[in-house]
Amino acid sequence: MMWNTICTVTLCFVGVWLGAQCHPGRPTIPDDPIARAIFMVAEGNRTPDGFLTADEMSDIFLKFDINGDGAIDETEFIAHWSILRLGDLDHAIKLFHHADTNRDGRISRDPDYTRLFYYFDRDFDGKISEAEFVSVWFSLST
C-alpha cells in the first residue's frame, strides 16, 4: 500500500514537472549578451569562479567612476558605457537612472552601490552568479 502511494505521488510530481517544462506558453528566461559580457569582464578581473563578489562589483564601480570622486554621474556613466560599446544611449540612460537608487543624480557607494549589490544578489549568499546578474540586468534595462 505504501509503495503504491509513493509511486503515485512520484508520477504526479514528474507529470507536473514535465508539463511545466514543456509548456509552450512558459516565459523564456531573460538573456542579454551585454550583461554576459560585462559579467565575464568583471569575473575575469579577479577569480574566475562563476560568481561576482563585492570586490569584483567594486571593480566595475571604479571603472565607471572616471574622475575618482567616489560617485558616478550620468556623464561618466555614459562616457564609459560608450567606450565599452555596451549599447545605445537610451539603454545607458535607463540603466543609470535605475542604478541611482536615491535619485540624487549620482551613483554613489552608499547607498546606491550597496543597494545594487544586494539587489543583484537574488539568493542573498553574498555573491552574484551569472544567472542572477543577467536576470537583474535584463529587468533594469527594460
mmCIF file of C-alpha atoms in Angstrom:
data_model
loop_
_atom_site.group_PDB
_atom_site.id
_atom_site.type_symbol
_atom_site.label_atom_id
_atom_site.label_comp_id
_atom_site.label_asym_id
_atom_site.label_seq_id
_atom_site.Cartn_x
_atom_site.Cartn_y
_atom_site.Cartn_z
ATOM 1 C CA MET A 1 0.000 0.000 0.000
ATOM 2 C CA MET A 2 2.790 2.454 0.936
ATOM 3 C CA TRP A 3 4.675 1.623 -2.270
ATOM 4 C CA ASN A 4 1.590 2.472 -4.398
ATOM 5 C CA THR A 5 1.241 5.841 -2.670
ATOM 6 C CA ILE A 6 4.909 6.675 -3.232
ATOM 7 C CA CYS A 7 4.674 5.675 -6.901
ATOM 8 C CA THR A 8 1.508 7.715 -7.409
ATOM 9 C CA VAL A 9 2.980 10.820 -5.786
ATOM 10 C CA THR A 10 6.198 10.431 -7.776
ATOM 11 C CA LEU A 11 4.331 10.028 -11.062
ATOM 12 C CA CYS A 12 2.172 13.075 -10.300
ATOM 13 C CA PHE A 13 5.253 15.145 -9.496
ATOM 14 C CA VAL A 14 7.048 14.042 -12.683
ATOM 15 C CA GLY A 15 3.935 14.765 -14.751
ATOM 16 C CA VAL A 16 3.543 18.257 -13.335
ATOM 17 C CA TRP A 17 7.257 18.962 -13.726
ATOM 18 C CA LEU A 18 7.307 17.769 -17.353
ATOM 19 C CA GLY A 19 4.176 19.765 -18.106
ATOM 20 C CA ALA A 20 5.793 22.890 -16.709
ATOM 21 C CA GLN A 21 8.999 22.276 -18.658
ATOM 22 C CA CYS A 22 7.257 21.648 -21.984
ATOM 23 C CA HIS A 23 4.505 24.234 -21.769
ATOM 24 C CA PRO A 24 4.601 26.414 -24.888
ATOM 25 C CA GLY A 25 3.315 29.467 -23.007
ATOM 26 C CA ARG A 26 6.087 29.363 -20.418
ATOM 27 C CA PRO A 27 8.023 32.638 -20.376
ATOM 28 C CA THR A 28 11.590 32.445 -21.593
ATOM 29 C CA ILE A 29 14.473 33.061 -19.259
ATOM 30 C CA PRO A 30 15.786 36.571 -19.928
ATOM 31 C CA ASP A 31 19.144 36.755 -21.622
ATOM 32 C CA ASP A 32 21.282 39.717 -22.515
ATOM 33 C CA PRO A 33 24.618 39.333 -24.315
ATOM 34 C CA ILE A 34 25.770 42.711 -22.971
ATOM 35 C CA ALA A 35 25.109 41.610 -19.408
ATOM 36 C CA ARG A 36 27.002 38.367 -20.024
ATOM 37 C CA ALA A 37 29.957 40.295 -21.471
ATOM 38 C CA ILE A 38 30.058 42.686 -18.501
ATOM 39 C CA PHE A 39 29.825 39.753 -16.115
ATOM 40 C CA MET A 40 32.721 37.961 -17.838
ATOM 41 C CA VAL A 41 34.931 41.075 -17.774
ATOM 42 C CA ALA A 42 34.244 41.632 -14.074
ATOM 43 C CA GLU A 43 34.601 37.935 -13.326
ATOM 44 C CA GLY A 44 37.944 37.717 -15.149
ATOM 45 C CA ASN A 45 39.491 40.585 -13.181
ATOM 46 C CA ARG A 46 39.983 38.563 -10.006
ATOM 47 C CA THR A 47 38.858 34.969 -9.543
ATOM 48 C CA PRO A 48 37.110 33.195 -12.424
ATOM 49 C CA ASP A 49 34.838 31.100 -10.209
ATOM 50 C CA GLY A 50 31.471 31.892 -11.805
ATOM 51 C CA PHE A 51 30.466 34.467 -9.196
ATOM 52 C CA LEU A 52 30.960 38.182 -8.619
ATOM 53 C CA THR A 53 31.939 39.140 -5.114
ATOM 54 C CA ALA A 54 31.508 42.572 -3.580
ATOM 55 C CA ASP A 55 35.148 43.308 -4.507
ATOM 56 C CA GLU A 56 34.578 42.349 -8.135
ATOM 57 C CA MET A 57 31.454 44.503 -8.300
ATOM 58 C CA SER A 58 33.511 47.287 -6.771
ATOM 59 C CA ASP A 59 35.934 46.957 -9.706
ATOM 60 C CA ILE A 60 33.041 47.704 -12.074
ATOM 61 C CA PHE A 61 32.085 50.724 -9.981
ATOM 62 C CA LEU A 62 35.665 52.061 -10.017
ATOM 63 C CA LYS A 63 35.905 51.767 -13.810
ATOM 64 C CA PHE A 64 32.765 53.843 -14.273
ATOM 65 C CA ASP A 65 33.958 56.437 -11.715
ATOM 66 C CA ILE A 66 36.225 58.103 -14.266
ATOM 67 C CA ASN A 67 37.195 61.122 -12.135
ATOM 68 C CA GLY A 68 37.708 59.019 -8.998
ATOM 69 C CA ASP A 69 35.480 61.093 -6.725
ATOM 70 C CA GLY A 70 33.633 58.068 -5.300
ATOM 71 C CA ALA A 71 30.470 58.638 -7.313
ATOM 72 C CA ILE A 72 29.385 58.166 -10.913
ATOM 73 C CA ASP A 73 27.417 60.941 -12.548
ATOM 74 C CA GLU A 74 25.399 60.449 -15.714
ATOM 75 C CA THR A 75 28.149 61.896 -17.927
ATOM 76 C CA GLU A 76 30.757 59.473 -16.549
ATOM 77 C CA PHE A 77 28.372 56.553 -16.868
ATOM 78 C CA ILE A 78 27.529 57.343 -20.479
ATOM 79 C CA ALA A 79 31.185 58.017 -21.356
ATOM 80 C CA HIS A 80 32.385 54.674 -20.009
ATOM 81 C CA TRP A 81 29.343 52.911 -21.471
ATOM 82 C CA SER A 82 30.269 54.349 -24.875
ATOM 83 C CA ILE A 83 33.958 53.447 -24.532
ATOM 84 C CA LEU A 84 32.999 49.838 -23.817
ATOM 85 C CA ARG A 85 30.398 49.887 -26.628
ATOM 86 C CA LEU A 86 27.753 48.369 -24.380
ATOM 87 C CA GLY A 87 24.771 49.538 -26.366
ATOM 88 C CA ASP A 88 22.735 52.547 -27.306
ATOM 89 C CA LEU A 89 22.419 55.817 -25.393
ATOM 90 C CA ASP A 90 18.784 55.238 -24.349
ATOM 91 C CA HIS A 91 19.762 51.938 -22.738
ATOM 92 C CA ALA A 92 22.623 53.627 -20.853
ATOM 93 C CA ILE A 93 20.404 56.433 -19.550
ATOM 94 C CA LYS A 94 17.712 53.995 -18.425
ATOM 95 C CA LEU A 95 20.235 51.841 -16.540
ATOM 96 C CA PHE A 96 21.882 54.860 -14.939
ATOM 97 C CA HIS A 97 18.580 56.098 -13.541
ATOM 98 C CA HIS A 98 17.702 52.636 -12.220
ATOM 99 C CA ALA A 99 21.112 52.391 -10.529
ATOM 100 C CA ASP A 100 20.736 55.850 -8.944
ATOM 101 C CA THR A 101 18.567 54.413 -6.185
ATOM 102 C CA ASN A 102 18.266 57.596 -4.122
ATOM 103 C CA ARG A 103 17.630 59.778 -7.204
ATOM 104 C CA ASP A 104 20.356 62.337 -6.456
ATOM 105 C CA GLY A 105 21.860 62.282 -9.971
ATOM 106 C CA ARG A 106 24.860 60.160 -8.933
ATOM 107 C CA ILE A 107 25.568 56.505 -8.308
ATOM 108 C CA SER A 108 27.451 56.589 -5.021
ATOM 109 C CA ARG A 109 28.946 53.840 -2.880
ATOM 110 C CA ASP A 110 26.405 54.473 -0.170
ATOM 111 C CA PRO A 111 23.512 53.942 -0.634
ATOM 112 C CA ASP A 112 23.411 53.135 -4.376
ATOM 113 C CA TYR A 113 26.253 50.634 -4.754
ATOM 114 C CA THR A 114 25.314 48.775 -1.562
ATOM 115 C CA ARG A 115 21.685 48.542 -2.638
ATOM 116 C CA LEU A 116 22.654 47.405 -6.139
ATOM 117 C CA PHE A 117 24.892 44.620 -4.875
ATOM 118 C CA TYR A 118 22.139 43.213 -2.706
ATOM 119 C CA TYR A 119 19.587 43.702 -5.469
ATOM 120 C CA PHE A 120 21.727 41.650 -7.872
ATOM 121 C CA ASP A 121 22.387 39.005 -5.197
ATOM 122 C CA ARG A 122 18.930 37.440 -5.525
ATOM 123 C CA ASP A 123 19.609 34.461 -3.237
ATOM 124 C CA PHE A 124 21.432 36.559 -0.602
ATOM 125 C CA ASP A 125 24.523 34.335 -0.477
ATOM 126 C CA GLY A 126 26.989 37.236 -0.610
ATOM 127 C CA LYS A 127 27.928 36.696 -4.263
ATOM 128 C CA ILE A 128 26.286 37.171 -7.639
ATOM 129 C CA SER A 129 26.014 34.316 -10.137
ATOM 130 C CA GLU A 130 25.974 34.961 -13.866
ATOM 131 C CA ALA A 131 22.282 33.987 -13.979
ATOM 132 C CA GLU A 132 21.451 36.474 -11.200
ATOM 133 C CA PHE A 133 23.443 39.218 -12.932
ATOM 134 C CA VAL A 134 21.842 38.651 -16.338
ATOM 135 C CA SER A 135 18.336 38.407 -14.892
ATOM 136 C CA VAL A 136 18.606 41.609 -12.873
ATOM 137 C CA TRP A 137 20.409 43.477 -15.660
ATOM 138 C CA PHE A 138 17.604 42.482 -18.038
ATOM 139 C CA SER A 139 14.946 43.691 -15.596
ATOM 140 C CA LEU A 140 16.732 47.033 -15.140
ATOM 141 C CA SER A 141 17.131 47.636 -18.840
ATOM 142 C CA THR A 142 13.516 47.101 -19.881
#
